[in-house]
Amino acid sequence: MDTLKNFWDMVLTQRAWSWAVIGIVYLLVFLFIRGFFFRQLTKRARALNSKWYHEIKKVYVRKCFPGWVLFLVSFLFLIFFWQTGNFQQPSLYEVAMVFLIILTILLAIMSHLIAFGASAVYVLKQLENNQMTL
């Protein structure tokens, strides 16, 4: 336990390189939260015809770019905050940055969910119009 505490103290004091550790943790947390919301959607989409599911995934990959851009923006905000923030005495700046990071990450997750939903609707609309031979 002391080793973990020593590592955490080193991460907090040596911010020149520790942003990478924070970034990796941030990416893992984002993927976990995104997966939490996507789990039910993908589970139900997989229950459909496999061709339909693969078409939904293909359209989703084209539509999810704004979600990844928002994730990158939130990541850059986090790195900037990590480099400039004073964690000993939080001020209005620190509170505002945390709020901005949380807002952009929520927008990124919502953008991914919207992209998946729009992809499903697009595939269903194609099936309804018999434009897709699946």
CSV table of N, CA, C and O in Angstrom, one decimal:
chain,number,residue,atom,x,y,z
A,1,MET,N,0.8,-1.2,0.0
A,1,MET,CA,0.0,0.0,0.0
A,1,MET,C,0.9,1.3,0.0
A,1,MET,O,0.5,2.3,-0.6
A,2,ASP,N,2.0,1.2,0.7
A,2,ASP,CA,2.9,2.3,0.7
A,2,ASP,C,3.5,2.6,-0.7
A,2,ASP,O,3.7,3.8,-1.0
A,3,THR,N,3.7,1.6,-1.5
A,3,THR,CA,4.2,1.8,-2.8
A,3,THR,C,3.2,2.5,-3.7
A,3,THR,O,3.6,3.4,-4.4
A,4,LEU,N,2.0,2.2,-3.5
A,4,LEU,CA,0.9,2.9,-4.3
A,4,LEU,C,0.8,4.3,-3.9
A,4,LEU,O,0.6,5.2,-4.7
A,5,LYS,N,0.9,4.6,-2.6
A,5,LYS,CA,0.8,6.0,-2.1
A,5,LYS,C,2.0,6.8,-2.5
A,5,LYS,O,1.9,7.9,-2.9
A,6,ASN,N,3.2,6.1,-2.5
A,6,ASN,CA,4.4,6.8,-3.0
A,6,ASN,C,4.3,7.2,-4.5
A,6,ASN,O,4.7,8.2,-4.9
A,7,PHE,N,3.8,6.2,-5.3
A,7,PHE,CA,3.6,6.5,-6.7
A,7,PHE,C,2.6,7.6,-6.9
A,7,PHE,O,2.8,8.5,-7.7
A,8,TRP,N,1.5,7.6,-6.1
A,8,TRP,CA,0.5,8.7,-6.3
A,8,TRP,C,1.1,10.0,-5.9
A,8,TRP,O,0.8,11.0,-6.5
A,9,ASP,N,1.9,10.1,-4.8
A,9,ASP,CA,2.6,11.3,-4.4
A,9,ASP,C,3.5,11.8,-5.5
A,9,ASP,O,3.6,13.0,-5.8
A,10,MET,N,4.2,10.9,-6.2
A,10,MET,CA,5.1,11.2,-7.3
A,10,MET,C,4.3,11.8,-8.5
A,10,MET,O,4.7,12.7,-9.1
A,11,VAL,N,3.2,11.1,-8.8
A,11,VAL,CA,2.3,11.6,-9.9
A,11,VAL,C,1.8,13.0,-9.6
A,11,VAL,O,1.8,13.9,-10.5
A,12,LEU,N,1.5,13.3,-8.3
A,12,LEU,CA,1.0,14.6,-8.0
A,12,LEU,C,2.1,15.7,-8.0
A,12,LEU,O,1.8,16.9,-8.3
A,13,THR,N,3.3,15.4,-7.7
A,13,THR,CA,4.3,16.4,-7.6
A,13,THR,C,5.1,16.5,-8.9
A,13,THR,O,5.6,17.6,-9.2
A,14,GLN,N,5.2,15.5,-9.7
A,14,GLN,CA,5.9,15.6,-11.0
A,14,GLN,C,5.0,15.6,-12.2
A,14,GLN,O,4.8,14.7,-12.9
A,15,ARG,N,4.4,16.8,-12.4
A,15,ARG,CA,3.3,16.9,-13.4
A,15,ARG,C,3.9,17.0,-14.8
A,15,ARG,O,3.1,16.9,-15.8
A,16,ALA,N,5.2,17.1,-15.0
A,16,ALA,CA,5.7,17.2,-16.4
A,16,ALA,C,5.5,15.9,-17.1
A,16,ALA,O,5.3,15.9,-18.3
A,17,TRP,N,5.6,14.7,-16.5
A,17,TRP,CA,5.4,13.5,-17.1
A,17,TRP,C,4.1,12.7,-16.7
A,17,TRP,O,3.6,11.9,-17.4
A,18,SER,N,3.5,13.1,-15.5
A,18,SER,CA,2.4,12.4,-15.0
A,18,SER,C,1.1,12.6,-15.7
A,18,SER,O,0.2,11.9,-15.5
A,19,TRP,N,1.1,13.6,-16.6
A,19,TRP,CA,-0.1,13.8,-17.4
A,19,TRP,C,-0.5,12.5,-18.2
A,19,TRP,O,-1.6,12.2,-18.5
A,20,ALA,N,0.6,11.8,-18.6
A,20,ALA,CA,0.3,10.6,-19.4
A,20,ALA,C,-0.4,9.5,-18.5
A,20,ALA,O,-1.3,8.8,-19.0
A,21,VAL,N,0.0,9.4,-17.3
A,21,VAL,CA,-0.7,8.4,-16.4
A,21,VAL,C,-2.2,8.9,-16.2
A,21,VAL,O,-3.1,8.0,-16.3
A,22,ILE,N,-2.4,10.2,-16.0
A,22,ILE,CA,-3.7,10.7,-15.8
A,22,ILE,C,-4.5,10.5,-17.1
A,22,ILE,O,-5.7,10.1,-17.1
A,23,GLY,N,-3.9,10.7,-18.2
A,23,GLY,CA,-4.6,10.5,-19.5
A,23,GLY,C,-5.0,9.0,-19.8
A,23,GLY,O,-6.1,8.8,-20.3
A,24,ILE,N,-4.1,8.1,-19.4
A,24,ILE,CA,-4.5,6.7,-19.5
A,24,ILE,C,-5.6,6.3,-18.6
A,24,ILE,O,-6.6,5.6,-19.1
A,25,VAL,N,-5.6,6.8,-17.4
A,25,VAL,CA,-6.7,6.5,-16.5
A,25,VAL,C,-8.0,7.2,-17.0
A,25,VAL,O,-9.1,6.6,-17.0
A,26,TYR,N,-7.9,8.4,-17.5
A,26,TYR,CA,-9.0,9.1,-18.1
A,26,TYR,C,-9.6,8.3,-19.3
A,26,TYR,O,-10.9,8.2,-19.4
A,27,LEU,N,-8.8,7.8,-20.2
A,27,LEU,CA,-9.3,7.1,-21.3
A,27,LEU,C,-10.0,5.8,-20.8
A,27,LEU,O,-11.1,5.5,-21.3
A,28,LEU,N,-9.4,5.1,-19.9
A,28,LEU,CA,-10.0,3.9,-19.4
A,28,LEU,C,-11.4,4.2,-18.7
A,28,LEU,O,-12.4,3.4,-18.9
A,29,VAL,N,-11.5,5.2,-18.0
A,29,VAL,CA,-12.7,5.6,-17.3
A,29,VAL,C,-13.8,6.0,-18.4
A,29,VAL,O,-14.9,5.6,-18.3
A,30,PHE,N,-13.4,6.7,-19.4
A,30,PHE,CA,-14.3,7.1,-20.5
A,30,PHE,C,-14.8,5.9,-21.2
A,30,PHE,O,-16.0,5.7,-21.4
A,31,LEU,N,-13.9,4.9,-21.5
A,31,LEU,CA,-14.4,3.7,-22.2
A,31,LEU,C,-15.3,2.9,-21.3
A,31,LEU,O,-16.2,2.3,-21.8
A,32,PHE,N,-15.0,2.8,-20.0
A,32,PHE,CA,-15.9,2.1,-19.1
A,32,PHE,C,-17.3,2.7,-19.0
A,32,PHE,O,-18.3,2.0,-19.1
A,33,ILE,N,-17.3,4.1,-18.9
A,33,ILE,CA,-18.6,4.7,-18.8
A,33,ILE,C,-19.4,4.6,-20.1
A,33,ILE,O,-20.6,4.3,-20.2
A,34,ARG,N,-18.7,4.8,-21.2
A,34,ARG,CA,-19.3,4.6,-22.6
A,34,ARG,C,-19.8,3.2,-22.7
A,34,ARG,O,-20.9,3.0,-23.2
A,35,GLY,N,-19.0,2.2,-22.3
A,35,GLY,CA,-19.4,0.8,-22.4
A,35,GLY,C,-20.6,0.5,-21.5
A,35,GLY,O,-21.5,-0.3,-21.9
A,36,PHE,N,-20.7,1.2,-20.4
A,36,PHE,CA,-21.9,1.0,-19.5
A,36,PHE,C,-23.1,1.4,-20.2
A,36,PHE,O,-24.2,0.7,-20.1
A,37,PHE,N,-23.1,2.5,-20.9
A,37,PHE,CA,-24.3,3.0,-21.6
A,37,PHE,C,-24.5,2.2,-22.9
A,37,PHE,O,-25.7,2.0,-23.3
A,38,PHE,N,-23.5,1.8,-23.5
A,38,PHE,CA,-23.6,1.0,-24.8
A,38,PHE,C,-24.0,-0.4,-24.6
A,38,PHE,O,-24.5,-1.0,-25.6
A,39,ARG,N,-23.7,-1.0,-23.5
A,39,ARG,CA,-23.9,-2.4,-23.3
A,39,ARG,C,-25.3,-2.9,-23.6
A,39,ARG,O,-25.4,-3.8,-24.4
A,40,GLN,N,-26.3,-2.2,-23.1
A,40,GLN,CA,-27.7,-2.6,-23.4
A,40,GLN,C,-28.0,-2.4,-24.9
A,40,GLN,O,-28.7,-3.2,-25.5
A,41,LEU,N,-27.5,-1.3,-25.5
A,41,LEU,CA,-27.8,-1.0,-26.9
A,41,LEU,C,-27.2,-2.1,-27.8
A,41,LEU,O,-27.9,-2.6,-28.7
A,42,THR,N,-25.9,-2.4,-27.6
A,42,THR,CA,-25.3,-3.3,-28.4
A,42,THR,C,-25.8,-4.8,-28.2
A,42,THR,O,-25.9,-5.5,-29.1
A,43,LYS,N,-26.2,-5.0,-27.0
A,43,LYS,CA,-26.7,-6.4,-26.7
A,43,LYS,C,-28.0,-6.6,-27.5
A,43,LYS,O,-28.3,-7.6,-28.1
A,44,ARG,N,-28.9,-5.5,-27.5
A,44,ARG,CA,-30.1,-5.7,-28.2
A,44,ARG,C,-29.9,-5.6,-29.7
A,44,ARG,O,-30.7,-6.2,-30.4
A,45,ALA,N,-29.0,-4.8,-30.1
A,45,ALA,CA,-28.7,-4.8,-31.6
A,45,ALA,C,-28.1,-6.1,-32.1
A,45,ALA,O,-28.4,-6.5,-33.2
A,46,ARG,N,-27.3,-6.8,-31.3
A,46,ARG,CA,-26.8,-8.1,-31.7
A,46,ARG,C,-27.9,-9.1,-31.8
A,46,ARG,O,-27.7,-10.1,-32.5
A,47,ALA,N,-29.0,-8.9,-31.1
A,47,ALA,CA,-30.1,-9.9,-31.1
A,47,ALA,C,-30.8,-9.8,-32.5
A,47,ALA,O,-31.5,-10.8,-32.8
A,48,LEU,N,-30.6,-8.8,-33.2
A,48,LEU,CA,-31.1,-8.6,-34.5
A,48,LEU,C,-30.4,-9.5,-35.5
A,48,LEU,O,-29.4,-10.2,-35.1
A,49,ASN,N,-30.8,-9.5,-36.7
A,49,ASN,CA,-30.1,-10.2,-37.8
A,49,ASN,C,-28.7,-9.7,-37.8
A,49,ASN,O,-28.4,-8.5,-37.7
A,50,SER,N,-27.7,-10.6,-37.9
A,50,SER,CA,-26.3,-10.2,-37.8
A,50,SER,C,-25.9,-9.2,-38.9
A,50,SER,O,-25.1,-8.3,-38.7
A,51,LYS,N,-26.5,-9.3,-40.1
A,51,LYS,CA,-26.2,-8.4,-41.2
A,51,LYS,C,-26.7,-7.0,-40.8
A,51,LYS,O,-26.1,-6.0,-41.1
A,52,TRP,N,-27.9,-6.9,-40.2
A,52,TRP,CA,-28.4,-5.6,-39.7
A,52,TRP,C,-27.5,-5.0,-38.7
A,52,TRP,O,-27.2,-3.8,-38.7
A,53,TYR,N,-27.0,-5.8,-37.7
A,53,TYR,CA,-26.1,-5.3,-36.7
A,53,TYR,C,-24.8,-4.8,-37.3
A,53,TYR,O,-24.3,-3.7,-36.9
A,54,HIS,N,-24.3,-5.5,-38.2
A,54,HIS,CA,-23.0,-5.1,-38.8
A,54,HIS,C,-23.2,-3.8,-39.6
A,54,HIS,O,-22.3,-2.9,-39.7
A,55,GLU,N,-24.4,-3.6,-40.2
A,55,GLU,CA,-24.6,-2.4,-41.0
A,55,GLU,C,-24.8,-1.2,-40.0
A,55,GLU,O,-24.3,-0.1,-40.3
A,56,ILE,N,-25.4,-1.5,-38.9
A,56,ILE,CA,-25.6,-0.4,-37.8
A,56,ILE,C,-24.2,0.0,-37.3
A,56,ILE,O,-23.9,1.2,-37.2
A,57,LYS,N,-23.3,-1.0,-37.1
A,57,LYS,CA,-21.9,-0.7,-36.7
A,57,LYS,C,-21.2,0.1,-37.7
A,57,LYS,O,-20.4,1.0,-37.4
A,58,LYS,N,-21.3,-0.3,-39.0
A,58,LYS,CA,-20.6,0.4,-40.1
A,58,LYS,C,-21.1,1.9,-40.1
A,58,LYS,O,-20.2,2.8,-40.3
A,59,VAL,N,-22.4,2.1,-40.0
A,59,VAL,CA,-22.9,3.5,-40.1
A,59,VAL,C,-22.5,4.2,-38.8
A,59,VAL,O,-22.1,5.4,-38.9
A,60,TYR,N,-22.5,3.6,-37.7
A,60,TYR,CA,-22.0,4.2,-36.4
A,60,TYR,C,-20.6,4.7,-36.5
A,60,TYR,O,-20.3,5.8,-36.0
A,61,VAL,N,-19.7,3.9,-37.1
A,61,VAL,CA,-18.3,4.3,-37.2
A,61,VAL,C,-18.2,5.6,-38.0
A,61,VAL,O,-17.3,6.4,-37.7
A,62,ARG,N,-19.0,5.7,-39.0
A,62,ARG,CA,-19.0,7.0,-39.7
A,62,ARG,C,-19.5,8.2,-39.0
A,62,ARG,O,-19.1,9.3,-39.2
A,63,LYS,N,-20.5,7.9,-38.1
A,63,LYS,CA,-21.2,9.0,-37.4
A,63,LYS,C,-20.6,9.4,-36.0
A,63,LYS,O,-21.0,10.4,-35.4
A,64,CYS,N,-19.7,8.6,-35.5
A,64,CYS,CA,-19.2,8.8,-34.1
A,64,CYS,C,-18.0,9.8,-34.0
A,64,CYS,O,-17.6,10.1,-32.9
A,65,PHE,N,-17.6,10.3,-35.1
A,65,PHE,CA,-16.4,11.2,-35.1
A,65,PHE,C,-16.6,12.4,-34.2
A,65,PHE,O,-15.7,12.7,-33.4
A,66,PRO,N,-17.8,13.1,-34.2
A,66,PRO,CA,-17.9,14.2,-33.2
A,66,PRO,C,-17.8,13.8,-31.8
A,66,PRO,O,-17.3,14.6,-31.0
A,67,GLY,N,-18.2,12.6,-31.4
A,67,GLY,CA,-18.0,12.1,-30.1
A,67,GLY,C,-16.6,12.0,-29.7
A,67,GLY,O,-16.1,12.3,-28.6
A,68,TRP,N,-15.8,11.5,-30.6
A,68,TRP,CA,-14.3,11.4,-30.3
A,68,TRP,C,-13.6,12.7,-30.3
A,68,TRP,O,-12.7,12.9,-29.6
A,69,VAL,N,-14.1,13.7,-31.1
A,69,VAL,CA,-13.6,15.0,-31.1
A,69,VAL,C,-13.9,15.6,-29.7
A,69,VAL,O,-13.0,16.3,-29.1
A,70,LEU,N,-15.1,15.5,-29.2
A,70,LEU,CA,-15.4,16.0,-27.9
A,70,LEU,C,-14.6,15.3,-26.8
A,70,LEU,O,-14.2,16.0,-25.8
A,71,PHE,N,-14.4,14.0,-27.0
A,71,PHE,CA,-13.5,13.3,-26.0
A,71,PHE,C,-12.1,13.9,-26.0
A,71,PHE,O,-11.5,14.2,-25.0
A,72,LEU,N,-11.6,14.2,-27.2
A,72,LEU,CA,-10.2,14.8,-27.3
A,72,LEU,C,-10.2,16.2,-26.7
A,72,LEU,O,-9.2,16.5,-26.0
A,73,VAL,N,-11.2,17.0,-26.9
A,73,VAL,CA,-11.3,18.3,-26.3
A,73,VAL,C,-11.3,18.2,-24.8
A,73,VAL,O,-10.6,18.9,-24.1
A,74,SER,N,-12.1,17.3,-24.3
A,74,SER,CA,-12.1,17.1,-22.8
A,74,SER,C,-10.8,16.6,-22.3
A,74,SER,O,-10.3,17.0,-21.2
A,75,PHE,N,-10.1,15.7,-23.1
A,75,PHE,CA,-8.8,15.3,-22.7
A,75,PHE,C,-7.8,16.4,-22.7
A,75,PHE,O,-7.0,16.5,-21.7
A,76,LEU,N,-7.8,17.3,-23.7
A,76,LEU,CA,-6.9,18.4,-23.7
A,76,LEU,C,-7.2,19.4,-22.5
A,76,LEU,O,-6.3,19.9,-21.9
A,77,PHE,N,-8.5,19.6,-22.2
A,77,PHE,CA,-8.9,20.4,-21.0
A,77,PHE,C,-8.3,19.8,-19.8
A,77,PHE,O,-7.7,20.5,-18.9
A,78,LEU,N,-8.4,18.5,-19.7
A,78,LEU,CA,-7.8,17.8,-18.5
A,78,LEU,C,-6.3,17.9,-18.4
A,78,LEU,O,-5.8,18.2,-17.3
A,79,ILE,N,-5.6,17.8,-19.5
A,79,ILE,CA,-4.2,17.9,-19.5
A,79,ILE,C,-3.8,19.3,-19.1
A,79,ILE,O,-2.9,19.6,-18.3
A,80,PHE,N,-4.5,20.3,-19.7
A,80,PHE,CA,-4.2,21.7,-19.4
A,80,PHE,C,-4.4,22.0,-17.9
A,80,PHE,O,-3.6,22.6,-17.2
A,81,PHE,N,-5.6,21.5,-17.4
A,81,PHE,CA,-5.9,21.6,-16.0
A,81,PHE,C,-4.9,21.0,-15.1
A,81,PHE,O,-4.5,21.5,-14.1
A,82,TRP,N,-4.4,19.8,-15.5
A,82,TRP,CA,-3.4,19.0,-14.7
A,82,TRP,C,-2.1,19.8,-14.6
A,82,TRP,O,-1.5,19.8,-13.6
A,83,GLN,N,-1.8,20.5,-15.7
A,83,GLN,CA,-0.5,21.3,-15.7
A,83,GLN,C,-0.6,22.6,-15.0
A,83,GLN,O,0.4,23.1,-14.4
A,84,THR,N,-1.8,23.2,-15.0
A,84,THR,CA,-1.9,24.6,-14.4
A,84,THR,C,-2.7,24.6,-13.1
A,84,THR,O,-2.6,25.7,-12.4
A,85,GLY,N,-3.4,23.6,-12.7
A,85,GLY,CA,-4.3,23.7,-11.6
A,85,GLY,C,-3.5,23.7,-10.3
A,85,GLY,O,-2.5,23.1,-10.1
A,86,ASN,N,-4.1,24.3,-9.3
A,86,ASN,CA,-3.6,24.3,-7.9
A,86,ASN,C,-4.5,23.4,-7.1
A,86,ASN,O,-5.6,23.8,-6.7
A,87,PHE,N,-4.1,22.2,-6.8
A,87,PHE,CA,-4.9,21.2,-6.1
A,87,PHE,C,-4.9,21.4,-4.6
A,87,PHE,O,-5.7,20.8,-3.8
A,88,GLN,N,-4.0,22.2,-4.1
A,88,GLN,CA,-3.9,22.5,-2.6
A,88,GLN,C,-5.0,23.4,-2.2
A,88,GLN,O,-5.6,23.2,-1.1
A,89,GLN,N,-5.2,24.5,-2.9
A,89,GLN,CA,-6.2,25.5,-2.6
A,89,GLN,C,-7.1,25.7,-3.8
A,89,GLN,O,-6.8,26.6,-4.6
A,90,PRO,N,-8.2,25.0,-4.0
A,90,PRO,CA,-9.0,25.1,-5.1
A,90,PRO,C,-9.7,26.5,-5.2
A,90,PRO,O,-10.1,27.0,-4.1
A,91,SER,N,-9.7,27.1,-6.3
A,91,SER,CA,-10.3,28.4,-6.5
A,91,SER,C,-11.4,28.3,-7.5
A,91,SER,O,-11.8,27.1,-8.0
A,92,LEU,N,-12.0,29.4,-7.9
A,92,LEU,CA,-13.1,29.3,-8.9
A,92,LEU,C,-12.6,28.8,-10.3
A,92,LEU,O,-13.3,28.1,-11.0
A,93,TYR,N,-11.3,29.0,-10.6
A,93,TYR,CA,-10.7,28.5,-11.8
A,93,TYR,C,-10.8,26.9,-11.8
A,93,TYR,O,-11.1,26.3,-12.8
A,94,GLU,N,-10.3,26.3,-10.7
A,94,GLU,CA,-10.3,24.9,-10.6
A,94,GLU,C,-11.7,24.3,-10.7
A,94,GLU,O,-12.0,23.3,-11.4
A,95,VAL,N,-12.7,24.9,-10.0
A,95,VAL,CA,-14.1,24.5,-10.1
A,95,VAL,C,-14.6,24.6,-11.5
A,95,VAL,O,-15.3,23.7,-12.0
A,96,ALA,N,-14.3,25.7,-12.1
A,96,ALA,CA,-14.8,25.9,-13.5
A,96,ALA,C,-14.2,24.9,-14.5
A,96,ALA,O,-14.9,24.4,-15.4
A,97,MET,N,-12.9,24.6,-14.3
A,97,MET,CA,-12.3,23.6,-15.2
A,97,MET,C,-12.8,22.2,-15.0
A,97,MET,O,-13.1,21.5,-15.9
A,98,VAL,N,-13.1,21.8,-13.7
A,98,VAL,CA,-13.7,20.5,-13.5
A,98,VAL,C,-15.1,20.5,-14.1
A,98,VAL,O,-15.4,19.4,-14.7
A,99,PHE,N,-15.8,21.5,-13.9
A,99,PHE,CA,-17.2,21.6,-14.5
A,99,PHE,C,-17.1,21.4,-16.1
A,99,PHE,O,-17.8,20.7,-16.7
A,100,LEU,N,-16.1,22.2,-16.7
A,100,LEU,CA,-16.0,22.1,-18.1
A,100,LEU,C,-15.5,20.7,-18.6
A,100,LEU,O,-16.0,20.2,-19.6
A,101,ILE,N,-14.7,20.1,-17.9
A,101,ILE,CA,-14.2,18.7,-18.2
A,101,ILE,C,-15.4,17.8,-18.1
A,101,ILE,O,-15.6,16.9,-19.0
A,102,ILE,N,-16.1,17.8,-17.1
A,102,ILE,CA,-17.3,16.9,-16.9
A,102,ILE,C,-18.3,17.2,-18.0
A,102,ILE,O,-18.9,16.3,-18.5
A,103,LEU,N,-18.6,18.5,-18.3
A,103,LEU,CA,-19.5,18.8,-19.3
A,103,LEU,C,-19.1,18.3,-20.7
A,103,LEU,O,-19.9,17.6,-21.4
A,104,THR,N,-17.9,18.4,-21.1
A,104,THR,CA,-17.4,17.9,-22.4
A,104,THR,C,-17.4,16.4,-22.4
A,104,THR,O,-17.7,15.8,-23.5
A,105,ILE,N,-17.1,15.7,-21.3
A,105,ILE,CA,-17.1,14.3,-21.4
A,105,ILE,C,-18.6,13.8,-21.5
A,105,ILE,O,-18.9,12.8,-22.2
A,106,LEU,N,-19.5,14.4,-20.8
A,106,LEU,CA,-20.9,14.0,-20.9
A,106,LEU,C,-21.4,14.3,-22.3
A,106,LEU,O,-22.2,13.5,-22.9
A,107,LEU,N,-21.0,15.4,-22.9
A,107,LEU,CA,-21.4,15.7,-24.3
A,107,LEU,C,-20.8,14.6,-25.3
A,107,LEU,O,-21.5,14.2,-26.2
A,108,ALA,N,-19.6,14.2,-25.0
A,108,ALA,CA,-19.0,13.2,-25.8
A,108,ALA,C,-19.7,11.9,-25.7
A,108,ALA,O,-20.0,11.2,-26.7
A,109,ILE,N,-20.1,11.5,-24.5
A,109,ILE,CA,-20.9,10.2,-24.4
A,109,ILE,C,-22.2,10.3,-25.0
A,109,ILE,O,-22.7,9.4,-25.7
A,110,MET,N,-22.9,11.5,-24.8
A,110,MET,CA,-24.2,11.7,-25.5
A,110,MET,C,-24.1,11.7,-27.0
A,110,MET,O,-24.9,11.2,-27.7
A,111,SER,N,-23.0,12.2,-27.5
A,111,SER,CA,-22.8,12.2,-28.9
A,111,SER,C,-22.6,10.8,-29.5
A,111,SER,O,-23.1,10.5,-30.6
A,112,HIS,N,-21.9,10.0,-28.7
A,112,HIS,CA,-21.8,8.6,-29.1
A,112,HIS,C,-23.1,7.9,-29.1
A,112,HIS,O,-23.4,7.1,-30.0
A,113,LEU,N,-23.9,8.1,-28.1
A,113,LEU,CA,-25.2,7.5,-28.0
A,113,LEU,C,-26.1,8.0,-29.1
A,113,LEU,O,-26.9,7.2,-29.7
A,114,ILE,N,-26.1,9.2,-29.4
A,114,ILE,CA,-26.9,9.8,-30.5
A,114,ILE,C,-26.4,9.2,-31.9
A,114,ILE,O,-27.3,8.8,-32.7
A,115,ALA,N,-25.1,9.0,-32.1
A,115,ALA,CA,-24.6,8.4,-33.3
A,115,ALA,C,-25.1,7.0,-33.4
A,115,ALA,O,-25.5,6.6,-34.5
A,116,PHE,N,-25.1,6.2,-32.3
A,116,PHE,CA,-25.6,4.8,-32.4
A,116,PHE,C,-27.1,4.8,-32.7
A,116,PHE,O,-27.5,4.0,-33.5
A,117,GLY,N,-27.8,5.6,-32.0
A,117,GLY,CA,-29.3,5.7,-32.3
A,117,GLY,C,-29.6,6.1,-33.7
A,117,GLY,O,-30.5,5.5,-34.3
A,118,ALA,N,-28.9,7.1,-34.2
A,118,ALA,CA,-29.1,7.6,-35.6
A,118,ALA,C,-28.7,6.5,-36.6
A,118,ALA,O,-29.4,6.3,-37.6
A,119,SER,N,-27.7,5.7,-36.3
A,119,SER,CA,-27.3,4.6,-37.1
A,119,SER,C,-28.4,3.5,-37.2
A,119,SER,O,-28.7,3.0,-38.3
A,120,ALA,N,-28.9,3.2,-36.0
A,120,ALA,CA,-30.0,2.2,-36.0
A,120,ALA,C,-31.2,2.7,-36.8
A,120,ALA,O,-31.8,1.9,-37.5
A,121,VAL,N,-31.6,3.9,-36.6
A,121,VAL,CA,-32.7,4.5,-37.3
A,121,VAL,C,-32.5,4.5,-38.8
A,121,VAL,O,-33.3,4.2,-39.6
A,122,TYR,N,-31.2,4.8,-39.2
A,122,TYR,CA,-30.9,4.9,-40.6
A,122,TYR,C,-31.0,3.5,-41.2
A,122,TYR,O,-31.6,3.4,-42.3
A,123,VAL,N,-30.5,2.5,-40.6
A,123,VAL,CA,-30.6,1.1,-41.1
A,123,VAL,C,-32.0,0.6,-41.1
A,123,VAL,O,-32.5,0.0,-42.1
A,124,LEU,N,-32.8,1.0,-40.1
A,124,LEU,CA,-34.2,0.6,-40.1
A,124,LEU,C,-35.0,1.3,-41.2
A,124,LEU,O,-35.9,0.7,-41.9
A,125,LYS,N,-34.7,2.5,-41.5
A,125,LYS,CA,-35.3,3.3,-42.6
A,125,LYS,C,-35.0,2.6,-43.9
A,125,LYS,O,-35.8,2.5,-44.8
A,126,GLN,N,-33.7,2.2,-44.1
A,126,GLN,CA,-33.3,1.5,-45.3
A,126,GLN,C,-34.1,0.2,-45.5
A,126,GLN,O,-34.5,-0.1,-46.6
A,127,LEU,N,-34.2,-0.5,-44.4
A,127,LEU,CA,-35.0,-1.8,-44.5
A,127,LEU,C,-36.4,-1.5,-44.8
A,127,LEU,O,-37.0,-2.3,-45.5
A,128,GLU,N,-37.0,-0.5,-44.2
A,128,GLU,CA,-38.4,-0.2,-44.5
A,128,GLU,C,-38.6,0.2,-45.9
A,128,GLU,O,-39.6,-0.2,-46.5
A,129,ASN,N,-37.7,0.9,-46.5
A,129,ASN,CA,-37.8,1.3,-47.9
A,129,ASN,C,-37.3,0.3,-48.9
A,129,ASN,O,-37.3,0.5,-50.1
A,130,ASN,N,-36.9,-0.9,-48.3
A,130,ASN,CA,-36.3,-2.0,-49.1
A,130,ASN,C,-35.2,-1.5,-50.0
A,130,ASN,O,-35.0,-2.0,-51.1
A,131,GLN,N,-34.4,-0.6,-49.5
A,131,GLN,CA,-33.3,-0.1,-50.3
A,131,GLN,C,-32.0,-0.9,-49.9
A,131,GLN,O,-31.0,-0.8,-50.6
A,132,MET,N,-32.1,-1.7,-48.9
A,132,MET,CA,-31.0,-2.5,-48.5
A,132,MET,C,-31.3,-4.0,-48.6
A,132,MET,O,-32.3,-4.4,-48.1
A,133,THR,N,-30.5,-4.7,-49.3
A,133,THR,CA,-30.7,-6.1,-49.4
A,133,THR,C,-29.9,-6.9,-48.4
A,133,THR,O,-28.8,-7.3,-48.6
A,134,LEU,N,-30.5,-7.0,-47.2
A,134,LEU,CA,-29.8,-7.8,-46.1
A,134,LEU,C,-30.5,-9.1,-45.9
A,134,LEU,O,-31.4,-9.5,-45.6
